Each structure stands twice: as C-alpha cells, then as structure tokens.
Tab-separated table of N, CA and C in Angstrom:
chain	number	residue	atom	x	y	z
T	1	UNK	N	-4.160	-86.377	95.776
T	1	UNK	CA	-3.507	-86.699	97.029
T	1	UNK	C	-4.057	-85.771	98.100
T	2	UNK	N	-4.332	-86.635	99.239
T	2	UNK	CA	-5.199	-85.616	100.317
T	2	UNK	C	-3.881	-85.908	101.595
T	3	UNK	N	-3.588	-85.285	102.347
T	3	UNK	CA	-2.681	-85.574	103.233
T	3	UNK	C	-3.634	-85.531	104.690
T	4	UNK	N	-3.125	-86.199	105.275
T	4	UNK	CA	-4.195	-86.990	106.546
T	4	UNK	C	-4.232	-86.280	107.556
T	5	UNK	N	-3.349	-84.904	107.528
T	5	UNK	CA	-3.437	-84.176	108.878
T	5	UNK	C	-4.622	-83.223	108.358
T	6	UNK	N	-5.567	-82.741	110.037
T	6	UNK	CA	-6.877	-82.440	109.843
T	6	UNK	C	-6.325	-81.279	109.061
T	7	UNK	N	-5.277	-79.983	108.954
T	7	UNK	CA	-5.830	-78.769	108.663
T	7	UNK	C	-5.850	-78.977	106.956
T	8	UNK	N	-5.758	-80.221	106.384
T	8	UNK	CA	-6.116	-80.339	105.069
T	8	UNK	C	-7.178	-80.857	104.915
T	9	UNK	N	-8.179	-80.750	105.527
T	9	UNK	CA	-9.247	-81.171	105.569
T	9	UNK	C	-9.939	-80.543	104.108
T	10	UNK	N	-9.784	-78.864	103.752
T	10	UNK	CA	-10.596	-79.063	103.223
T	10	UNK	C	-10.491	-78.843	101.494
T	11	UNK	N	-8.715	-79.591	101.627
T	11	UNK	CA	-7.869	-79.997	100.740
T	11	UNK	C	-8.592	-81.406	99.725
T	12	UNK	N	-9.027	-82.201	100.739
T	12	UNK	CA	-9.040	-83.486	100.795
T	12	UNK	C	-10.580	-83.537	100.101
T	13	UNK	N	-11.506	-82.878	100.713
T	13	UNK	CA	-12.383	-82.674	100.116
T	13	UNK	C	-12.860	-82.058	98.726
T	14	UNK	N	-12.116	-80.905	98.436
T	14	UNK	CA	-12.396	-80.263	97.472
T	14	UNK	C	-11.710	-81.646	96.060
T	15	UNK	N	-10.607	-82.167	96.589
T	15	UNK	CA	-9.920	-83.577	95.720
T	15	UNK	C	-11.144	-84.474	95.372
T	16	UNK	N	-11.556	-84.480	96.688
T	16	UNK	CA	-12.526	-86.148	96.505
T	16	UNK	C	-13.921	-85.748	96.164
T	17	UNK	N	-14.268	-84.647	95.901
T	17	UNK	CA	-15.396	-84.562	95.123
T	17	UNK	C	-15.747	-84.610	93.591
T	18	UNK	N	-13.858	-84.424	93.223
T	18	UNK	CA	-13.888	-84.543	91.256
T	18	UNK	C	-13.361	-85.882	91.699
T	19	UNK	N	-12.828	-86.547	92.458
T	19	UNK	CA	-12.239	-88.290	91.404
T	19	UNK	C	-14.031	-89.535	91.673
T	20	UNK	N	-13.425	-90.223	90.735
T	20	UNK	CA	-14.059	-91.287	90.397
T	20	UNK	C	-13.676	-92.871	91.431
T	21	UNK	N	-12.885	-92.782	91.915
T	21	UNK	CA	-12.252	-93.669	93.015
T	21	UNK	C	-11.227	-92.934	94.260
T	22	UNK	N	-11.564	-93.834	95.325
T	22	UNK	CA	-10.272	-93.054	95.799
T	22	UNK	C	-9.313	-94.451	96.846
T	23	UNK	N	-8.165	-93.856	97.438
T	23	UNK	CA	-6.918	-94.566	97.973
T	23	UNK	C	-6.968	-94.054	98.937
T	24	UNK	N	-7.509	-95.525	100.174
T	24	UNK	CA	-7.569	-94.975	101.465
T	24	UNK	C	-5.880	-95.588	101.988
T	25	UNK	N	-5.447	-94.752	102.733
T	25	UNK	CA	-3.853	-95.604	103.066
T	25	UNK	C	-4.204	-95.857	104.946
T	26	UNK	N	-3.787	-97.128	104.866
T	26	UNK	CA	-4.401	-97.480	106.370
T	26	UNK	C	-3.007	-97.453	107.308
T	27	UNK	N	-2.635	-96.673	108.459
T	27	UNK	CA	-1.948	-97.039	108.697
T	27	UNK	C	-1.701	-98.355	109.738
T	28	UNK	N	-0.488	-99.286	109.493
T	28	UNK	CA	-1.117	-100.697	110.478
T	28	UNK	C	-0.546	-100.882	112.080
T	29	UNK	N	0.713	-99.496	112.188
T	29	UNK	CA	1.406	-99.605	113.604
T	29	UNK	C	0.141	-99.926	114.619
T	30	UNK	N	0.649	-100.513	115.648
T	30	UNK	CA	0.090	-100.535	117.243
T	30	UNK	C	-0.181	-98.687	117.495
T	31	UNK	N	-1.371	-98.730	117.754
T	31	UNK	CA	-1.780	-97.260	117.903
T	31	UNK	C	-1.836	-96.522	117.126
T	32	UNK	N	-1.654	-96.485	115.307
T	32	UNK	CA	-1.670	-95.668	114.679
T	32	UNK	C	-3.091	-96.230	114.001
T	33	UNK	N	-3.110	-97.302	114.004
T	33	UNK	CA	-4.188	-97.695	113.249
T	33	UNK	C	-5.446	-97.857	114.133
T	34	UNK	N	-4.938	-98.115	115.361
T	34	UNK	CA	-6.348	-97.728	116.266
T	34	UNK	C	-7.003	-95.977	116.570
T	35	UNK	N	-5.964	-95.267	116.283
T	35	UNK	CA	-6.025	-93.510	116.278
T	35	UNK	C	-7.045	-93.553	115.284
T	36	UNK	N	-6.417	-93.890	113.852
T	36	UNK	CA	-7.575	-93.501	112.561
T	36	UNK	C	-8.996	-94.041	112.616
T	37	UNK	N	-9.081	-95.420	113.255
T	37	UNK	CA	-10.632	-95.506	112.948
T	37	UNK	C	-11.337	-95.486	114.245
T	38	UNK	N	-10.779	-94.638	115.183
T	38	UNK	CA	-11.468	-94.465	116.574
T	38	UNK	C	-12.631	-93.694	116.036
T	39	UNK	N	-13.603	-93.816	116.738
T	39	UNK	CA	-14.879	-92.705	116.133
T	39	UNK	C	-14.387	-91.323	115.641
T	40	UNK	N	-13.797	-90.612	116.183
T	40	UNK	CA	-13.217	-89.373	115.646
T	40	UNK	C	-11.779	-89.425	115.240
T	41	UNK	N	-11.573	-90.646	114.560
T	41	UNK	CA	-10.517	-90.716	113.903
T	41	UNK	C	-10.689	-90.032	112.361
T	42	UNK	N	-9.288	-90.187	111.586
T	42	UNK	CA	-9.382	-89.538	110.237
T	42	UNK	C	-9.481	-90.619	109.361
T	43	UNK	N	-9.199	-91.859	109.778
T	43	UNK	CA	-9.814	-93.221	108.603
T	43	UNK	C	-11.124	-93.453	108.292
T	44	UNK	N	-11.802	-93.028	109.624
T	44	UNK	CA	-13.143	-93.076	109.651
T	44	UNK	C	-13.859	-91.528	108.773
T	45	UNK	N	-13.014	-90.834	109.114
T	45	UNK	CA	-13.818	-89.641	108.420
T	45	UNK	C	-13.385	-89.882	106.845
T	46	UNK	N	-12.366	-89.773	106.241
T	46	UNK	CA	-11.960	-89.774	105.219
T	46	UNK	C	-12.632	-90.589	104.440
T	47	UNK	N	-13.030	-91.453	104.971
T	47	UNK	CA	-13.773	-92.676	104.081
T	47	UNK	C	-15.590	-92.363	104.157
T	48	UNK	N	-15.896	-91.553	105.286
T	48	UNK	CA	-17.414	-91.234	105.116
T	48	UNK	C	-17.223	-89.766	104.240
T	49	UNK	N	-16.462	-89.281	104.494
T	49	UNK	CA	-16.419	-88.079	103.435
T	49	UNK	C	-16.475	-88.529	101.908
T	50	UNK	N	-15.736	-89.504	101.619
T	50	UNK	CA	-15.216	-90.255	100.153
T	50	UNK	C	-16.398	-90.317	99.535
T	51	UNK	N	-17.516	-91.624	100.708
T	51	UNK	CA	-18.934	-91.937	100.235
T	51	UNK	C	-19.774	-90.654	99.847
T	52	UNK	N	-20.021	-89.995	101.111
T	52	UNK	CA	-20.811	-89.233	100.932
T	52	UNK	C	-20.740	-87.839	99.774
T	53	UNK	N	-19.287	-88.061	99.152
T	53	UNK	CA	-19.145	-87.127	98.062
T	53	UNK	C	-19.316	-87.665	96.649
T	54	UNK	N	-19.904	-89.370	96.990
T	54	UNK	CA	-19.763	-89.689	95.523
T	54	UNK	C	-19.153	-90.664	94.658
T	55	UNK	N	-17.956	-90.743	95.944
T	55	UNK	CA	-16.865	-92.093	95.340
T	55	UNK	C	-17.490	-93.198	95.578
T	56	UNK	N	-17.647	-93.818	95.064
T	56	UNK	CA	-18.597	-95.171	94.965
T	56	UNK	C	-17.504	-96.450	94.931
T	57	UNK	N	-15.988	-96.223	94.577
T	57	UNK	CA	-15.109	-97.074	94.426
T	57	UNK	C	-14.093	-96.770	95.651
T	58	UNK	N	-13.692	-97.451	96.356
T	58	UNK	CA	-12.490	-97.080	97.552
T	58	UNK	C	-10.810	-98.410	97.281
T	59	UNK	N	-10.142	-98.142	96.904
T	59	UNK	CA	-9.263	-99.276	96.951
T	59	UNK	C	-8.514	-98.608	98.718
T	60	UNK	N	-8.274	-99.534	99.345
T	60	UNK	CA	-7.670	-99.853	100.917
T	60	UNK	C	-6.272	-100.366	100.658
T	61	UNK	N	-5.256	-99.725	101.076
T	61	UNK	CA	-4.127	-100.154	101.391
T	61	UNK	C	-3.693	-99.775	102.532
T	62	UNK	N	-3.228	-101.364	103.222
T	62	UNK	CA	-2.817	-101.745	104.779
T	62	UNK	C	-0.663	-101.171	104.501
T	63	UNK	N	-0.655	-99.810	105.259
T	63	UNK	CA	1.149	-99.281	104.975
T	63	UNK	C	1.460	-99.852	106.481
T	64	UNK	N	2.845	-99.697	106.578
T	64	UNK	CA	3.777	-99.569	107.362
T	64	UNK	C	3.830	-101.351	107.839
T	65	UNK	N	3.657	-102.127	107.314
T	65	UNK	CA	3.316	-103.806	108.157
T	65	UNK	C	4.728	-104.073	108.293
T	66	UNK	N	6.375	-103.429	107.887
T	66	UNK	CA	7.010	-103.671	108.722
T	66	UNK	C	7.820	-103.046	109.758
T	67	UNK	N	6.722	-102.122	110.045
T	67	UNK	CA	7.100	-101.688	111.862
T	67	UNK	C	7.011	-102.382	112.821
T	68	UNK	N	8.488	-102.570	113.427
T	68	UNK	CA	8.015	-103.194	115.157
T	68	UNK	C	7.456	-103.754	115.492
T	69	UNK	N	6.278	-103.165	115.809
T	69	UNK	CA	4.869	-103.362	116.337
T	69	UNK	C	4.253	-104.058	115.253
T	70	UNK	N	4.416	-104.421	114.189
T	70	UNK	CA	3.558	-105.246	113.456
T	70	UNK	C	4.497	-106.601	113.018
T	71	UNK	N	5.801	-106.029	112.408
T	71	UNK	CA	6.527	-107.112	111.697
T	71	UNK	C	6.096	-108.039	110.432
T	72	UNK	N	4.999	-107.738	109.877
T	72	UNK	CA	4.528	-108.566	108.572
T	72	UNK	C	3.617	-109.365	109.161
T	73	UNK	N	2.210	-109.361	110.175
T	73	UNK	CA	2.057	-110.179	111.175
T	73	UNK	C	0.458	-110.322	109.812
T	74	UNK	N	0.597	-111.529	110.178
T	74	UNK	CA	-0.796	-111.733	108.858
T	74	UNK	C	-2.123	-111.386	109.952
T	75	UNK	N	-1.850	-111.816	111.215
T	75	UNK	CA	-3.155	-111.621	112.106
T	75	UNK	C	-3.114	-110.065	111.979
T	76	UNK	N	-2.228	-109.075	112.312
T	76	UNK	CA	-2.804	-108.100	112.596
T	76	UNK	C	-3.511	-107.537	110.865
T	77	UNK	N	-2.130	-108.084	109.656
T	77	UNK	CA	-3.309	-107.559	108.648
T	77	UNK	C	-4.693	-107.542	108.597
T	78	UNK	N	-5.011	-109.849	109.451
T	78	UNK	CA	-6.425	-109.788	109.057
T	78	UNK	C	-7.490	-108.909	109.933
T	79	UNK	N	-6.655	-108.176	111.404
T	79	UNK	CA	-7.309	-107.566	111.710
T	79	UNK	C	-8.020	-106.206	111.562
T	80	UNK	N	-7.120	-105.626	110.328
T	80	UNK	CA	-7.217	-104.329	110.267
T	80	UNK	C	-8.199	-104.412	108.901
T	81	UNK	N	-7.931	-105.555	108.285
T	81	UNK	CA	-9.038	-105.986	106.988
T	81	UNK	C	-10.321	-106.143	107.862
T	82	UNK	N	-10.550	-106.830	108.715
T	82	UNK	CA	-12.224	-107.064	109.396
T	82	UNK	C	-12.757	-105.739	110.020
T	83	UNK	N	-11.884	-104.736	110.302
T	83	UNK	CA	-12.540	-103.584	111.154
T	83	UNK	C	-12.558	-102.696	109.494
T	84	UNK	N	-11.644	-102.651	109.008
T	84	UNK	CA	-11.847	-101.771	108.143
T	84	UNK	C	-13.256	-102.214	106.968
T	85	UNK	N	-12.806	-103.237	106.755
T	85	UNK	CA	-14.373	-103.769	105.790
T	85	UNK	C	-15.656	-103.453	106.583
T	86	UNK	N	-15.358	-103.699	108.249
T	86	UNK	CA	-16.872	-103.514	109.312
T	86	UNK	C	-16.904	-102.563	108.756
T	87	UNK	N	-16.573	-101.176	108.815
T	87	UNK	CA	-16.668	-99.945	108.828
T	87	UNK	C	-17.315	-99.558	107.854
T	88	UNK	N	-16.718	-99.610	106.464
T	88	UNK	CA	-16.613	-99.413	104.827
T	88	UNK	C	-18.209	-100.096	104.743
T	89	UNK	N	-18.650	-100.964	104.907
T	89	UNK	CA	-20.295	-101.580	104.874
T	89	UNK	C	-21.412	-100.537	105.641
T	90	UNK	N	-20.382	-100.151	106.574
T	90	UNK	CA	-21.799	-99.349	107.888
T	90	UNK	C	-21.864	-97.942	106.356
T	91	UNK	N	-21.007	-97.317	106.220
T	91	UNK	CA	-20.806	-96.337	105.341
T	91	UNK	C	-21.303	-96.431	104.242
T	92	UNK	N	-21.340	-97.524	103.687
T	92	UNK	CA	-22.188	-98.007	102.635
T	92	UNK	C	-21.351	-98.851	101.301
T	93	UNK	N	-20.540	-99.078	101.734
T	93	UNK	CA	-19.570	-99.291	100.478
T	93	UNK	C	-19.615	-100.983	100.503
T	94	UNK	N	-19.641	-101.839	99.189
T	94	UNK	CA	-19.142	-103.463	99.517
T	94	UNK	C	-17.978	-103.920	99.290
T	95	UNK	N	-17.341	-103.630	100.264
T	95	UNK	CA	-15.959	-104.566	100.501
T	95	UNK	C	-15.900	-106.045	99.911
T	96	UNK	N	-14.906	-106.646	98.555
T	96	UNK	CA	-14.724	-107.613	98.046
T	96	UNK	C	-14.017	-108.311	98.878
C-alpha cells in the first residue's frame, strides 16, 4: 500500500519496486480526477514510476463514482477509462 500524498513518495517506491503487479486507485470526483493525471499530477506519476520500476502488470480501479459530482455516471466512467488507458499506452503498458 502506497498512500497518494507526495511526502510518501518514497514509501511508494521502495513498495513498487518488490511487487509483481500493482493497484492504481483512480479517483473519479469532478476535479479530483483531473488533479491526478494533470502532467504533474500523482496518477500520472505513480503509474510511470510503477513502469519504470518493473511492474509490467497495473490493475486500474475507477473509486468514489458515487460522489455528487459523478453519481454512477457511465460517461464519466468511460471518460476516465479513455484518458487513463491514453496515458497507461504512452507509458508503455497495454490496456485490455
């Protein structure tokens, strides 16, 4: 378990260099999920850190879909599935 605030950064790392897979948790609120994969977001880092240490397997889970701002909304799932798969490919990984 890596916890998503930066000063565990190098918590998260020292984790994801022994596992064999790892559990990205996406968050899906209005603005929380645009925070993480902004270029200097931590969805974006966490997941180039993952690759570049080795994890070759990533399972993605879309949390919070019934906040407010989302309500169980299948569009915004499918939106956070198309940016997050964009991403996960540039990084190197193949999204099923």
């Amino acid at each position: 378990d890596a916890p998503g605030h930066r000063d565990f950064i190098k918590n998260m790392i020292t984790g994801t260099s022994q596992a064999d897979v790892a559990l990205l948790m996406i968050a899906s609120p209005q603005g929380e999920f645009e925070a993480g994969i902004a270029k200097e977001g931590q969805t974006r880092e966490h997941a180039l850190l993952a690759f570049t240490l080795g994890v070759k397997q990533m399972i993605v889970c879309v949390n919070k879909m019934d906040d407010k701002t989302v309500n169980w909304s299948k569009d915004r799932f499918e939106e956070i599935k198309k940016e997050i798969s964009d991403y996960l490919k540039k990084v190197g990984y193949n999204p099923g």
